[in-house]
PDB file of C-alpha atoms in Angstrom:
ATOM      1  CA  MET A  14       9.458 184.345 119.489  1.00  0.00           C
ATOM      2  CA  THR A  15       7.499 183.636 116.351  1.00  0.00           C
ATOM      3  CA  GLU A  16       7.682 180.896 113.772  1.00  0.00           C
ATOM      4  CA  THR A  17       9.706 181.946 110.749  1.00  0.00           C
ATOM      5  CA  ARG A  18       9.903 179.480 107.880  1.00  0.00           C
ATOM      6  CA  THR A  19      12.246 180.923 105.288  1.00  0.00           C
ATOM      7  CA  THR A  20      13.736 179.978 101.967  1.00  0.00           C
ATOM      8  CA  LEU A  21      16.278 182.403 100.492  1.00  0.00           C
ATOM      9  CA  LYS A  22      17.318 180.483  97.423  1.00  0.00           C
ATOM     10  CA  GLU A  23      18.611 183.542  95.597  1.00  0.00           C
ATOM     11  CA  PHE A  24      21.689 183.913  97.817  1.00  0.00           C
ATOM     12  CA  GLU A  25      24.695 181.967  96.611  1.00  0.00           C
ATOM     13  CA  ALA A  26      28.275 183.092  97.097  1.00  0.00           C
ATOM     14  CA  ASP A  27      31.820 182.030  97.872  1.00  0.00           C
ATOM     15  CA  LEU A  28      32.575 182.453 101.579  1.00  0.00           C
ATOM     16  CA  ILE A  29      35.922 182.285 103.343  1.00  0.00           C
ATOM     17  CA  VAL A  30      36.643 179.818 106.120  1.00  0.00           C
ATOM     18  CA  ARG A  31      37.762 182.234 108.833  1.00  0.00           C
ATOM     19  CA  ASP A  32      38.174 179.581 111.515  1.00  0.00           C
ATOM     20  CA  ALA A  33      38.099 175.780 111.779  1.00  0.00           C
ATOM     21  CA  GLU A  34      37.996 174.586 115.387  1.00  0.00           C
ATOM     22  CA  VAL A  35      37.845 171.007 116.653  1.00  0.00           C
ATOM     23  CA  VAL A  36      34.963 171.032 119.166  1.00  0.00           C
ATOM     24  CA  ALA A  37      34.738 167.278 119.854  1.00  0.00           C
ATOM     25  CA  ALA A  38      36.163 164.030 118.549  1.00  0.00           C
ATOM     26  CA  ASP A  39      35.601 164.067 114.763  1.00  0.00           C
ATOM     27  CA  VAL A  40      33.603 167.314 114.936  1.00  0.00           C
ATOM     28  CA  VAL A  41      34.873 170.570 113.439  1.00  0.00           C
ATOM     29  CA  SER A  42      33.240 173.982 113.779  1.00  0.00           C
ATOM     30  CA  LEU A  43      33.625 176.218 110.717  1.00  0.00           C
ATOM     31  CA  THR A  44      33.156 179.991 110.851  1.00  0.00           C
ATOM     32  CA  LEU A  45      32.401 181.443 107.414  1.00  0.00           C
ATOM     33  CA  THR A  46      32.577 185.082 106.346  1.00  0.00           C
ATOM     34  CA  ALA A  47      32.014 187.018 103.124  1.00  0.00           C
ATOM     35  CA  THR A  48      35.074 187.619 100.967  1.00  0.00           C
ATOM     36  CA  ARG A  49      34.905 191.405 101.369  1.00  0.00           C
ATOM     37  CA  GLY A  50      33.428 191.465 104.851  1.00  0.00           C
ATOM     38  CA  GLU A  51      29.910 192.366 103.754  1.00  0.00           C
ATOM     39  CA  ALA A  52      26.879 191.343 105.816  1.00  0.00           C
ATOM     40  CA  LEU A  53      25.384 187.904 105.249  1.00  0.00           C
ATOM     41  CA  PRO A  54      21.627 187.287 104.896  1.00  0.00           C
ATOM     42  CA  ALA A  55      19.605 187.138 108.095  1.00  0.00           C
ATOM     43  CA  TRP A  56      18.583 183.760 109.473  1.00  0.00           C
ATOM     44  CA  THR A  57      16.552 182.330 112.336  1.00  0.00           C
ATOM     45  CA  PRO A  58      17.199 179.386 114.697  1.00  0.00           C
ATOM     46  CA  GLY A  59      16.705 176.073 112.912  1.00  0.00           C
ATOM     47  CA  ALA A  60      18.057 177.304 109.571  1.00  0.00           C
ATOM     48  CA  HIS A  61      20.620 175.448 107.495  1.00  0.00           C
ATOM     49  CA  ILE A  62      22.836 176.245 104.524  1.00  0.00           C
ATOM     50  CA  ASP A  63      24.127 174.260 101.565  1.00  0.00           C
ATOM     51  CA  LEU A  64      27.863 173.826 101.126  1.00  0.00           C
ATOM     52  CA  LEU A  65      28.610 173.222  97.438  1.00  0.00           C
ATOM     53  CA  LEU A  66      31.783 171.227  97.960  1.00  0.00           C
ATOM     54  CA  ASP A  67      32.312 169.923  94.432  1.00  0.00           C
ATOM     55  CA  ASP A  68      30.464 169.694  91.140  1.00  0.00           C
ATOM     56  CA  ASP A  69      28.325 166.797  92.347  1.00  0.00           C
ATOM     57  CA  LEU A  70      28.793 167.153  96.100  1.00  0.00           C
ATOM     58  CA  THR A  71      26.403 169.381  98.036  1.00  0.00           C
ATOM     59  CA  ARG A  72      25.678 168.949 101.730  1.00  0.00           C
ATOM     60  CA  GLN A  73      23.426 170.721 104.221  1.00  0.00           C
ATOM     61  CA  TYR A  74      24.594 171.853 107.651  1.00  0.00           C
ATOM     62  CA  SER A  75      22.662 173.615 110.402  1.00  0.00           C
ATOM     63  CA  LEU A  76      23.660 177.120 111.355  1.00  0.00           C
ATOM     64  CA  CYS A  77      24.704 176.995 115.000  1.00  0.00           C
ATOM     65  CA  GLY A  78      26.103 180.446 115.685  1.00  0.00           C
ATOM     66  CA  ASN A  79      24.410 183.681 116.699  1.00  0.00           C
ATOM     67  CA  PRO A  80      21.661 184.968 114.341  1.00  0.00           C
ATOM     68  CA  ILE A  81      22.471 188.517 115.434  1.00  0.00           C
ATOM     69  CA  ASP A  82      25.988 188.180 113.981  1.00  0.00           C
ATOM     70  CA  ALA A  83      25.552 189.308 110.376  1.00  0.00           C
ATOM     71  CA  ALA A  84      29.289 189.085 109.704  1.00  0.00           C
ATOM     72  CA  SER A  85      29.670 185.307 109.977  1.00  0.00           C
ATOM     73  CA  TRP A  86      27.933 181.955 109.859  1.00  0.00           C
ATOM     74  CA  ARG A  87      28.949 178.915 111.898  1.00  0.00           C
ATOM     75  CA  VAL A  88      28.309 175.230 111.213  1.00  0.00           C
ATOM     76  CA  GLY A  89      29.380 172.082 113.028  1.00  0.00           C
ATOM     77  CA  VAL A  90      30.328 169.062 110.913  1.00  0.00           C
ATOM     78  CA  LEU A  91      30.752 165.487 112.098  1.00  0.00           C
ATOM     79  CA  ARG A  92      33.203 163.363 110.158  1.00  0.00           C
ATOM     80  CA  ALA A  93      30.877 160.453 109.507  1.00  0.00           C
ATOM     81  CA  PRO A  94      32.412 156.935 109.556  1.00  0.00           C
ATOM     82  CA  ALA A  95      30.469 156.037 106.409  1.00  0.00           C
ATOM     83  CA  SER A  96      30.925 159.420 104.736  1.00  0.00           C
ATOM     84  CA  ARG A  97      29.827 159.659 101.111  1.00  0.00           C
ATOM     85  CA  GLY A  98      32.404 162.377 100.623  1.00  0.00           C
ATOM     86  CA  GLY A  99      30.860 165.483 102.187  1.00  0.00           C
ATOM     87  CA  SER A 100      32.126 165.390 105.754  1.00  0.00           C
ATOM     88  CA  THR A 101      35.498 164.018 104.646  1.00  0.00           C
ATOM     89  CA  TYR A 102      35.879 166.948 102.243  1.00  0.00           C
ATOM     90  CA  VAL A 103      34.998 169.453 104.978  1.00  0.00           C
ATOM     91  CA  HIS A 104      37.469 167.977 107.464  1.00  0.00           C
ATOM     92  CA  GLU A 105      40.327 167.557 104.989  1.00  0.00           C
ATOM     93  CA  GLN A 106      39.895 170.484 102.603  1.00  0.00           C
ATOM     94  CA  LEU A 107      38.223 173.415 104.368  1.00  0.00           C
ATOM     95  CA  ALA A 108      41.113 174.850 106.350  1.00  0.00           C
ATOM     96  CA  PRO A 109      41.191 178.536 107.379  1.00  0.00           C
ATOM     97  CA  GLY A 110      41.676 180.760 104.356  1.00  0.00           C
ATOM     98  CA  ARG A 111      39.968 178.396 101.911  1.00  0.00           C
ATOM     99  CA  THR A 112      36.760 179.405 100.137  1.00  0.00           C
ATOM    100  CA  VAL A 113      33.592 177.387  99.743  1.00  0.00           C
ATOM    101  CA  ARG A 114      30.472 178.014  97.704  1.00  0.00           C
ATOM    102  CA  VAL A 115      27.447 178.480  99.985  1.00  0.00           C
ATOM    103  CA  ARG A 116      23.715 178.655  99.259  1.00  0.00           C
ATOM    104  CA  GLY A 117      20.885 179.556 101.620  1.00  0.00           C
ATOM    105  CA  PRO A 118      19.850 180.003 104.379  1.00  0.00           C
ATOM    106  CA  ARG A 119      16.736 177.850 104.479  1.00  0.00           C
ATOM    107  CA  ASN A 120      14.583 177.075 107.516  1.00  0.00           C
ATOM    108  CA  HIS A 121      12.259 174.076 107.678  1.00  0.00           C
ATOM    109  CA  PHE A 122      12.781 173.642 111.421  1.00  0.00           C
ATOM    110  CA  PRO A 123      11.579 176.968 112.831  1.00  0.00           C
ATOM    111  CA  LEU A 124      11.283 177.781 116.512  1.00  0.00           C
ATOM    112  CA  VAL A 125       7.662 178.333 117.572  1.00  0.00           C
ATOM    113  CA  ALA A 126       6.569 180.509 120.478  1.00  0.00           C
ATOM    114  CA  SER A 127       5.800 178.548 123.652  1.00  0.00           C
ATOM    115  CA  PRO A 128       5.930 179.058 127.434  1.00  0.00           C
ATOM    116  CA  ALA A 129       8.215 176.010 127.798  1.00  0.00           C
ATOM    117  CA  TYR A 130      10.562 173.877 125.705  1.00  0.00           C
ATOM    118  CA  LEU A 131      12.084 170.424 125.961  1.00  0.00           C
ATOM    119  CA  PHE A 132      15.098 169.911 123.691  1.00  0.00           C
ATOM    120  CA  VAL A 133      16.421 166.425 122.929  1.00  0.00           C
ATOM    121  CA  ALA A 134      19.690 166.079 121.003  1.00  0.00           C
ATOM    122  CA  GLY A 135      21.664 163.092 119.864  1.00  0.00           C
ATOM    123  CA  GLY A 136      25.275 163.622 118.794  1.00  0.00           C
ATOM    124  CA  ILE A 137      25.704 166.244 116.080  1.00  0.00           C
ATOM    125  CA  GLY A 138      21.953 166.885 116.358  1.00  0.00           C
ATOM    126  CA  ILE A 139      22.869 169.499 118.957  1.00  0.00           C
ATOM    127  CA  THR A 140      23.801 171.987 116.212  1.00  0.00           C
ATOM    128  CA  PRO A 141      20.355 173.346 115.202  1.00  0.00           C
ATOM    129  CA  LEU A 142      19.292 173.428 118.852  1.00  0.00           C
ATOM    130  CA  LEU A 143      22.111 175.714 120.037  1.00  0.00           C
ATOM    131  CA  PRO A 144      20.668 178.988 118.649  1.00  0.00           C
ATOM    132  CA  MET A 145      17.178 177.915 119.741  1.00  0.00           C
ATOM    133  CA  ILE A 146      18.398 177.417 123.303  1.00  0.00           C
ATOM    134  CA  ALA A 147      20.141 180.796 123.288  1.00  0.00           C
ATOM    135  CA  GLU A 148      16.957 182.517 122.098  1.00  0.00           C
ATOM    136  CA  VAL A 149      14.535 180.890 124.555  1.00  0.00           C
ATOM    137  CA  HIS A 150      16.974 181.411 127.424  1.00  0.00           C
ATOM    138  CA  ALA A 151      17.316 185.102 126.596  1.00  0.00           C
ATOM    139  CA  ALA A 152      13.516 185.385 126.411  1.00  0.00           C
ATOM    140  CA  GLY A 153      13.129 183.890 129.883  1.00  0.00           C
ATOM    141  CA  ALA A 154      11.137 180.844 128.773  1.00  0.00           C
ATOM    142  CA  GLN A 155      11.261 177.579 130.717  1.00  0.00           C
ATOM    143  CA  TRP A 156      13.458 175.015 129.021  1.00  0.00           C
ATOM    144  CA  SER A 157      15.591 171.942 129.495  1.00  0.00           C
ATOM    145  CA  LEU A 158      17.950 169.963 127.282  1.00  0.00           C
ATOM    146  CA  LEU A 159      18.637 166.231 127.239  1.00  0.00           C
ATOM    147  CA  TYR A 160      21.831 165.695 125.240  1.00  0.00           C
ATOM    148  CA  GLY A 161      23.142 162.219 124.502  1.00  0.00           C
ATOM    149  CA  GLY A 162      26.225 160.916 122.731  1.00  0.00           C
ATOM    150  CA  ARG A 163      28.482 157.899 122.527  1.00  0.00           C
ATOM    151  CA  GLU A 164      30.909 159.390 125.031  1.00  0.00           C
ATOM    152  CA  ARG A 165      31.606 162.806 126.488  1.00  0.00           C
ATOM    153  CA  ALA A 166      34.565 163.393 124.165  1.00  0.00           C
ATOM    154  CA  SER A 167      32.314 162.961 121.113  1.00  0.00           C
ATOM    155  CA  MET A 168      29.723 165.523 122.263  1.00  0.00           C
ATOM    156  CA  ALA A 169      30.262 168.928 120.648  1.00  0.00           C
ATOM    157  CA  PHE A 170      29.932 172.406 122.151  1.00  0.00           C
ATOM    158  CA  LEU A 171      29.935 171.223 125.777  1.00  0.00           C
ATOM    159  CA  SER A 172      31.831 174.317 126.922  1.00  0.00           C
ATOM    160  CA  GLU A 173      29.046 176.544 125.566  1.00  0.00           C
ATOM    161  CA  LEU A 174      26.353 174.478 127.228  1.00  0.00           C
ATOM    162  CA  GLU A 175      28.069 174.631 130.624  1.00  0.00           C
ATOM    163  CA  ALA A 176      26.937 178.241 130.948  1.00  0.00           C
ATOM    164  CA  TYR A 177      23.307 177.101 131.209  1.00  0.00           C
ATOM    165  CA  GLY A 178      23.882 175.102 134.380  1.00  0.00           C
ATOM    166  CA  ASP A 179      21.160 172.672 135.429  1.00  0.00           C
ATOM    167  CA  HIS A 180      19.018 173.460 132.382  1.00  0.00           C
ATOM    168  CA  VAL A 181      21.257 170.905 130.625  1.00  0.00           C
ATOM    169  CA  THR A 182      21.408 167.157 131.284  1.00  0.00           C
ATOM    170  CA  LEU A 183      24.317 165.384 129.610  1.00  0.00           C
ATOM    171  CA  ALA A 184      23.943 161.657 129.020  1.00  0.00           C
ATOM    172  CA  PRO A 185      27.061 160.072 127.491  1.00  0.00           C
ATOM    173  CA  GLN A 186      26.116 156.491 126.687  1.00  0.00           C
ATOM    174  CA  ASP A 187      29.304 155.017 128.140  1.00  0.00           C
ATOM    175  CA  GLU A 188      28.490 156.663 131.488  1.00  0.00           C
ATOM    176  CA  THR A 189      24.685 156.624 131.766  1.00  0.00           C
ATOM    177  CA  GLY A 190      23.445 154.145 129.148  1.00  0.00           C
ATOM    178  CA  PHE A 191      20.696 155.004 126.660  1.00  0.00           C
ATOM    179  CA  LEU A 192      18.617 158.149 127.074  1.00  0.00           C
ATOM    180  CA  ASP A 193      15.738 157.658 129.519  1.00  0.00           C
ATOM    181  CA  LEU A 194      13.062 158.880 127.130  1.00  0.00           C
ATOM    182  CA  ASP A 195      10.250 157.356 129.178  1.00  0.00           C
ATOM    183  CA  GLU A 196      11.239 159.554 132.104  1.00  0.00           C
ATOM    184  CA  TRP A 197      11.494 162.668 129.971  1.00  0.00           C
ATOM    185  CA  LEU A 198       8.614 162.114 127.544  1.00  0.00           C
ATOM    186  CA  GLY A 199       6.353 159.485 129.068  1.00  0.00           C
ATOM    187  CA  THR A 200       4.031 162.100 130.590  1.00  0.00           C
ATOM    188  CA  PRO A 201       3.057 165.138 128.505  1.00  0.00           C
ATOM    189  CA  ARG A 202       4.089 168.448 130.026  1.00  0.00           C
ATOM    190  CA  PRO A 203       1.577 171.307 129.880  1.00  0.00           C
ATOM    191  CA  ASP A 204       2.305 174.190 127.481  1.00  0.00           C
ATOM    192  CA  THR A 205       5.553 172.544 126.351  1.00  0.00           C
ATOM    193  CA  VAL A 206       6.893 171.859 122.876  1.00  0.00           C
ATOM    194  CA  VAL A 207       9.547 169.240 122.112  1.00  0.00           C
ATOM    195  CA  TYR A 208      12.407 169.872 119.678  1.00  0.00           C
ATOM    196  CA  CYS A 209      14.534 166.904 118.685  1.00  0.00           C
ATOM    197  CA  CYS A 210      17.403 166.336 116.271  1.00  0.00           C
ATOM    198  CA  GLY A 211      19.764 163.401 115.962  1.00  0.00           C
ATOM    199  CA  PRO A 212      20.063 159.940 114.412  1.00  0.00           C
ATOM    200  CA  GLU A 213      16.976 158.205 113.050  1.00  0.00           C
ATOM    201  CA  GLY A 214      16.772 155.722 115.922  1.00  0.00           C
ATOM    202  CA  LEU A 215      16.450 158.569 118.421  1.00  0.00           C
ATOM    203  CA  LEU A 216      13.882 160.421 116.311  1.00  0.00           C
ATOM    204  CA  ALA A 217      11.725 157.310 115.943  1.00  0.00           C
ATOM    205  CA  ALA A 218      11.868 156.670 119.687  1.00  0.00           C
ATOM    206  CA  VAL A 219      10.919 160.263 120.485  1.00  0.00           C
ATOM    207  CA  GLU A 220       8.080 160.180 117.949  1.00  0.00           C
ATOM    208  CA  GLU A 221       6.701 157.023 119.534  1.00  0.00           C
ATOM    209  CA  ARG A 222       6.672 158.530 123.021  1.00  0.00           C
ATOM    210  CA  CYS A 223       5.176 161.820 121.861  1.00  0.00           C
ATOM    211  CA  THR A 224       2.070 160.185 120.384  1.00  0.00           C
ATOM    212  CA  VAL A 225       0.359 160.873 123.727  1.00  0.00           C
ATOM    213  CA  TRP A 226       1.330 164.546 123.654  1.00  0.00           C
ATOM    214  CA  PRO A 227      -1.054 167.185 122.206  1.00  0.00           C
ATOM    215  CA  PRO A 228      -0.923 167.532 118.408  1.00  0.00           C
ATOM    216  CA  GLY A 229       1.783 169.915 117.268  1.00  0.00           C
ATOM    217  CA  SER A 230       3.944 169.406 120.350  1.00  0.00           C
ATOM    218  CA  LEU A 231       6.782 167.608 118.557  1.00  0.00           C
ATOM    219  CA  HIS A 232       9.173 169.233 116.086  1.00  0.00           C
ATOM    220  CA  LEU A 233      11.873 167.125 114.395  1.00  0.00           C
ATOM    221  CA  GLU A 234      14.704 167.600 111.948  1.00  0.00           C
ATOM    222  CA  ARG A 235      16.089 164.597 110.120  1.00  0.00           C
ATOM    223  CA  PHE A 236      19.512 163.941 108.614  1.00  0.00           C
ATOM    224  CA  SER A 237      18.202 161.033 106.520  1.00  0.00           C
ATOM    225  CA  PRO A 238      14.798 160.098 105.044  1.00  0.00           C
ATOM    226  CA  LYS A 239      12.179 158.747 107.387  1.00  0.00           C
ATOM    227  CA  ALA A 240      11.275 155.112 106.760  1.00  0.00           C
ATOM    228  CA  SER A 241       8.107 155.208 104.685  1.00  0.00           C
ATOM    229  CA  ASP A 242       4.896 153.388 105.409  1.00  0.00           C
ATOM    230  CA  PRO A 243       4.170 151.245 102.308  1.00  0.00           C
ATOM    231  CA  GLY A 244       0.463 152.031 102.613  1.00  0.00           C
ATOM    232  CA  ALA A 245       0.933 155.782 103.018  1.00  0.00           C
ATOM    233  CA  THR A 246       1.949 156.583  99.448  1.00  0.00           C
ATOM    234  CA  GLY A 247       0.498 155.778  96.071  1.00  0.00           C
ATOM    235  CA  GLU A 248       1.944 153.759  93.224  1.00  0.00           C
ATOM    236  CA  ASP A 249       4.627 155.209  90.977  1.00  0.00           C
ATOM    237  CA  SER A 250       2.238 155.827  88.100  1.00  0.00           C
ATOM    238  CA  SER A 251       2.666 158.391  85.334  1.00  0.00           C
ATOM    239  CA  PHE A 252       0.964 161.798  85.411  1.00  0.00           C
ATOM    240  CA  GLU A 253       0.918 165.075  83.502  1.00  0.00           C
ATOM    241  CA  LEU A 254       3.128 167.880  84.789  1.00  0.00           C
ATOM    242  CA  VAL A 255       2.330 171.498  83.942  1.00  0.00           C
ATOM    243  CA  LEU A 256       5.018 174.105  84.616  1.00  0.00           C
ATOM    244  CA  GLN A 257       2.871 177.213  84.706  1.00  0.00           C
ATOM    245  CA  ARG A 258       5.473 179.983  84.392  1.00  0.00           C
ATOM    246  CA  SER A 259       7.526 178.064  81.821  1.00  0.00           C
ATOM    247  CA  GLY A 260       4.510 177.237  79.700  1.00  0.00           C
ATOM    248  CA  LEU A 261       5.493 173.560  79.506  1.00  0.00           C
ATOM    249  CA  THR A 262       3.316 170.479  79.715  1.00  0.00           C
ATOM    250  CA  LEU A 263       5.338 167.323  80.370  1.00  0.00           C
ATOM    251  CA  GLN A 264       4.813 163.685  81.237  1.00  0.00           C
ATOM    252  CA  VAL A 265       6.288 162.196  84.429  1.00  0.00           C
ATOM    253  CA  PRO A 266       6.844 158.439  83.909  1.00  0.00           C
ATOM    254  CA  PRO A 267       6.848 155.959  86.815  1.00  0.00           C
ATOM    255  CA  ASP A 268      10.642 155.707  86.830  1.00  0.00           C
ATOM    256  CA  LYS A 269      11.432 159.443  86.973  1.00  0.00           C
ATOM    257  CA  SER A 270      10.858 162.156  89.578  1.00  0.00           C
ATOM    258  CA  VAL A 271       9.198 165.513  89.015  1.00  0.00           C
ATOM    259  CA  PHE A 272      12.595 167.100  89.616  1.00  0.00           C
ATOM    260  CA  GLN A 273      14.266 165.000  86.901  1.00  0.00           C
ATOM    261  CA  VAL A 274      11.578 165.697  84.316  1.00  0.00           C
ATOM    262  CA  ALA A 275      11.511 169.432  85.022  1.00  0.00           C
ATOM    263  CA  LYS A 276      15.302 169.733  84.923  1.00  0.00           C
ATOM    264  CA  GLU A 277      15.585 167.758  81.700  1.00  0.00           C
ATOM    265  CA  ALA A 278      13.050 170.133  80.148  1.00  0.00           C
ATOM    266  CA  GLY A 279      15.235 173.111  81.041  1.00  0.00           C
ATOM    267  CA  ALA A 280      13.238 174.434  83.999  1.00  0.00           C
ATOM    268  CA  ASN A 281      15.106 176.409  86.651  1.00  0.00           C
ATOM    269  CA  VAL A 282      15.012 173.950  89.556  1.00  0.00           C
ATOM    270  CA  LEU A 283      17.371 173.516  92.497  1.00  0.00           C
ATOM    271  CA  GLY A 284      18.101 170.206  94.174  1.00  0.00           C
ATOM    272  CA  SER A 285      20.608 168.844  96.623  1.00  0.00           C
ATOM    273  CA  CYS A 286      19.944 165.716  98.693  1.00  0.00           C
ATOM    274  CA  LEU A 287      17.305 164.351  96.239  1.00  0.00           C
ATOM    275  CA  GLU A 288      15.961 162.285  99.174  1.00  0.00           C
ATOM    276  CA  GLY A 289      13.279 164.636 100.493  1.00  0.00           C
ATOM    277  CA  VAL A 290      15.318 165.770 103.495  1.00  0.00           C
ATOM    278  CA  CYS A 291      16.994 169.127 102.812  1.00  0.00           C
ATOM    279  CA  GLY A 292      14.095 171.160 101.397  1.00  0.00           C
ATOM    280  CA  THR A 293      16.147 172.695  98.566  1.00  0.00           C
ATOM    281  CA  CYS A 294      13.667 171.639  95.873  1.00  0.00           C
ATOM    282  CA  GLU A 295      10.563 172.954  97.648  1.00  0.00           C
ATOM    283  CA  THR A 296       8.125 174.181  94.982  1.00  0.00           C
ATOM    284  CA  GLU A 297       4.766 175.918  95.173  1.00  0.00           C
ATOM    285  CA  VAL A 298       1.797 173.805  94.045  1.00  0.00           C
ATOM    286  CA  VAL A 299      -0.814 175.516  91.870  1.00  0.00           C
ATOM    287  CA  ASP A 300      -3.107 172.524  91.388  1.00  0.00           C
ATOM    288  CA  GLY A 301      -3.081 168.774  91.903  1.00  0.00           C
ATOM    289  CA  ASP A 302      -3.382 166.190  94.652  1.00  0.00           C
ATOM    290  CA  VAL A 303       0.202 165.753  95.877  1.00  0.00           C
ATOM    291  CA  ASP A 304       1.493 162.383  97.067  1.00  0.00           C
ATOM    292  CA  HIS A 305       3.857 163.746  99.741  1.00  0.00           C
ATOM    293  CA  ARG A 306       6.852 161.496 100.422  1.00  0.00           C
ATOM    294  CA  ASP A 307       9.323 163.905 101.967  1.00  0.00           C
ATOM    295  CA  SER A 308      10.733 164.126 105.495  1.00  0.00           C
ATOM    296  CA  VAL A 309      10.581 167.929 105.650  1.00  0.00           C
ATOM    297  CA  LEU A 310       6.950 169.064 105.745  1.00  0.00           C
ATOM    298  CA  ASN A 311       4.825 168.346 108.805  1.00  0.00           C
ATOM    299  CA  ASP A 312       1.349 166.850 108.603  1.00  0.00           C
ATOM    300  CA  ASP A 313      -0.421 170.214 108.506  1.00  0.00           C
ATOM    301  CA  GLU A 314       1.849 171.498 105.759  1.00  0.00           C
ATOM    302  CA  LYS A 315       1.279 168.373 103.704  1.00  0.00           C
ATOM    303  CA  ALA A 316      -2.472 168.635 104.189  1.00  0.00           C
ATOM    304  CA  SER A 317      -2.446 172.262 102.999  1.00  0.00           C
ATOM    305  CA  ASN A 318      -1.015 171.094  99.647  1.00  0.00           C
ATOM    306  CA  GLU A 319       0.690 174.452  99.122  1.00  0.00           C
ATOM    307  CA  PHE A 320       4.233 173.175  98.615  1.00  0.00           C
ATOM    308  CA  MET A 321       5.960 169.916  97.694  1.00  0.00           C
ATOM    309  CA  MET A 322       9.457 168.474  97.518  1.00  0.00           C
ATOM    310  CA  ILE A 323       9.708 167.603  93.846  1.00  0.00           C
ATOM    311  CA  CYS A 324      12.683 165.259  94.260  1.00  0.00           C
ATOM    312  CA  VAL A 325      10.600 162.510  95.906  1.00  0.00           C
ATOM    313  CA  SER A 326       6.921 163.477  96.032  1.00  0.00           C
ATOM    314  CA  ARG A 327       4.559 162.580  93.240  1.00  0.00           C
ATOM    315  CA  CYS A 328       0.883 163.097  92.387  1.00  0.00           C
ATOM    316  CA  HIS A 329      -2.307 161.153  93.110  1.00  0.00           C
ATOM    317  CA  SER A 330      -4.262 163.042  90.434  1.00  0.00           C
ATOM    318  CA  ALA A 331      -3.814 162.832  86.672  1.00  0.00           C
ATOM    319  CA  ARG A 332      -2.326 166.342  86.461  1.00  0.00           C
ATOM    320  CA  LEU A 333       0.045 168.365  88.639  1.00  0.00           C
ATOM    321  CA  THR A 334       0.548 172.102  88.072  1.00  0.00           C
ATOM    322  CA  LEU A 335       3.538 173.822  89.648  1.00  0.00           C
ATOM    323  CA  ASP A 336       4.703 177.430  89.909  1.00  0.00           C
ATOM    324  CA  LEU A 337       7.757 176.836  87.748  1.00  0.00           C
TER     325      LEU A 337
END
């Protein structure tokens, strides 16, 4: 197993919903195939795709099927109580036989090679972990999963997880209370990496307990932006933006993002969440001291200053040059 961080932005096509299966309360599993049965682009565990549901409605969902299956992609979608339209559209409109515009895949949550793994999932956060678990299990690595949810009926893909036996610990809150993270994470485990996905409260709690683990042990994927430290970012001052391939020199004012300015100038930029979570707008940095404000890149990636999420990140220096 090797880390594979991929962005295949050039693929965008209409796919057919071959199957829509209810896999838990308010969770539907969609299987998507190409319209003429052709092979879909390869992907690796941790990848997600964009569903372009309407003109102004794009949402990201983790691929949770089998990467070896080139004929179909599978995603699991929770119908969120406070849906902004995306999950409601999926549940009410994407019946078998319907088509949906899809873009991707993109992987900012790659699986790294390790002798042992500890997976922690909360609710729908199980989706990106499913193909990871299948891969490490097939490779013979040591692993365990702690999977929590409100109640057993709300926890998706339980029938698939049953096959792994005592590798899996289910912790429905109405039966066992909150996850015992101190028991699972309080003492660092040698040669073990932690993968976690779920609601922000769970991620913050896992981050806190993993501060005593060796650097690089923890890998997270967020559904919403991480709460920012007011002292960790600079002021929203203006700076010069150079789009190297486009030959444009622009000004980014305090009240506009790099993404907005570049798009308004006619540059070919892609964006989706515009909150620094999905990674769609990732852009290569040619020069400049980036003020990273996203929830995608890890600390090492931010320190390398090679890429930035132009929807939220800004610039500490007077000029920022991008490969656009």
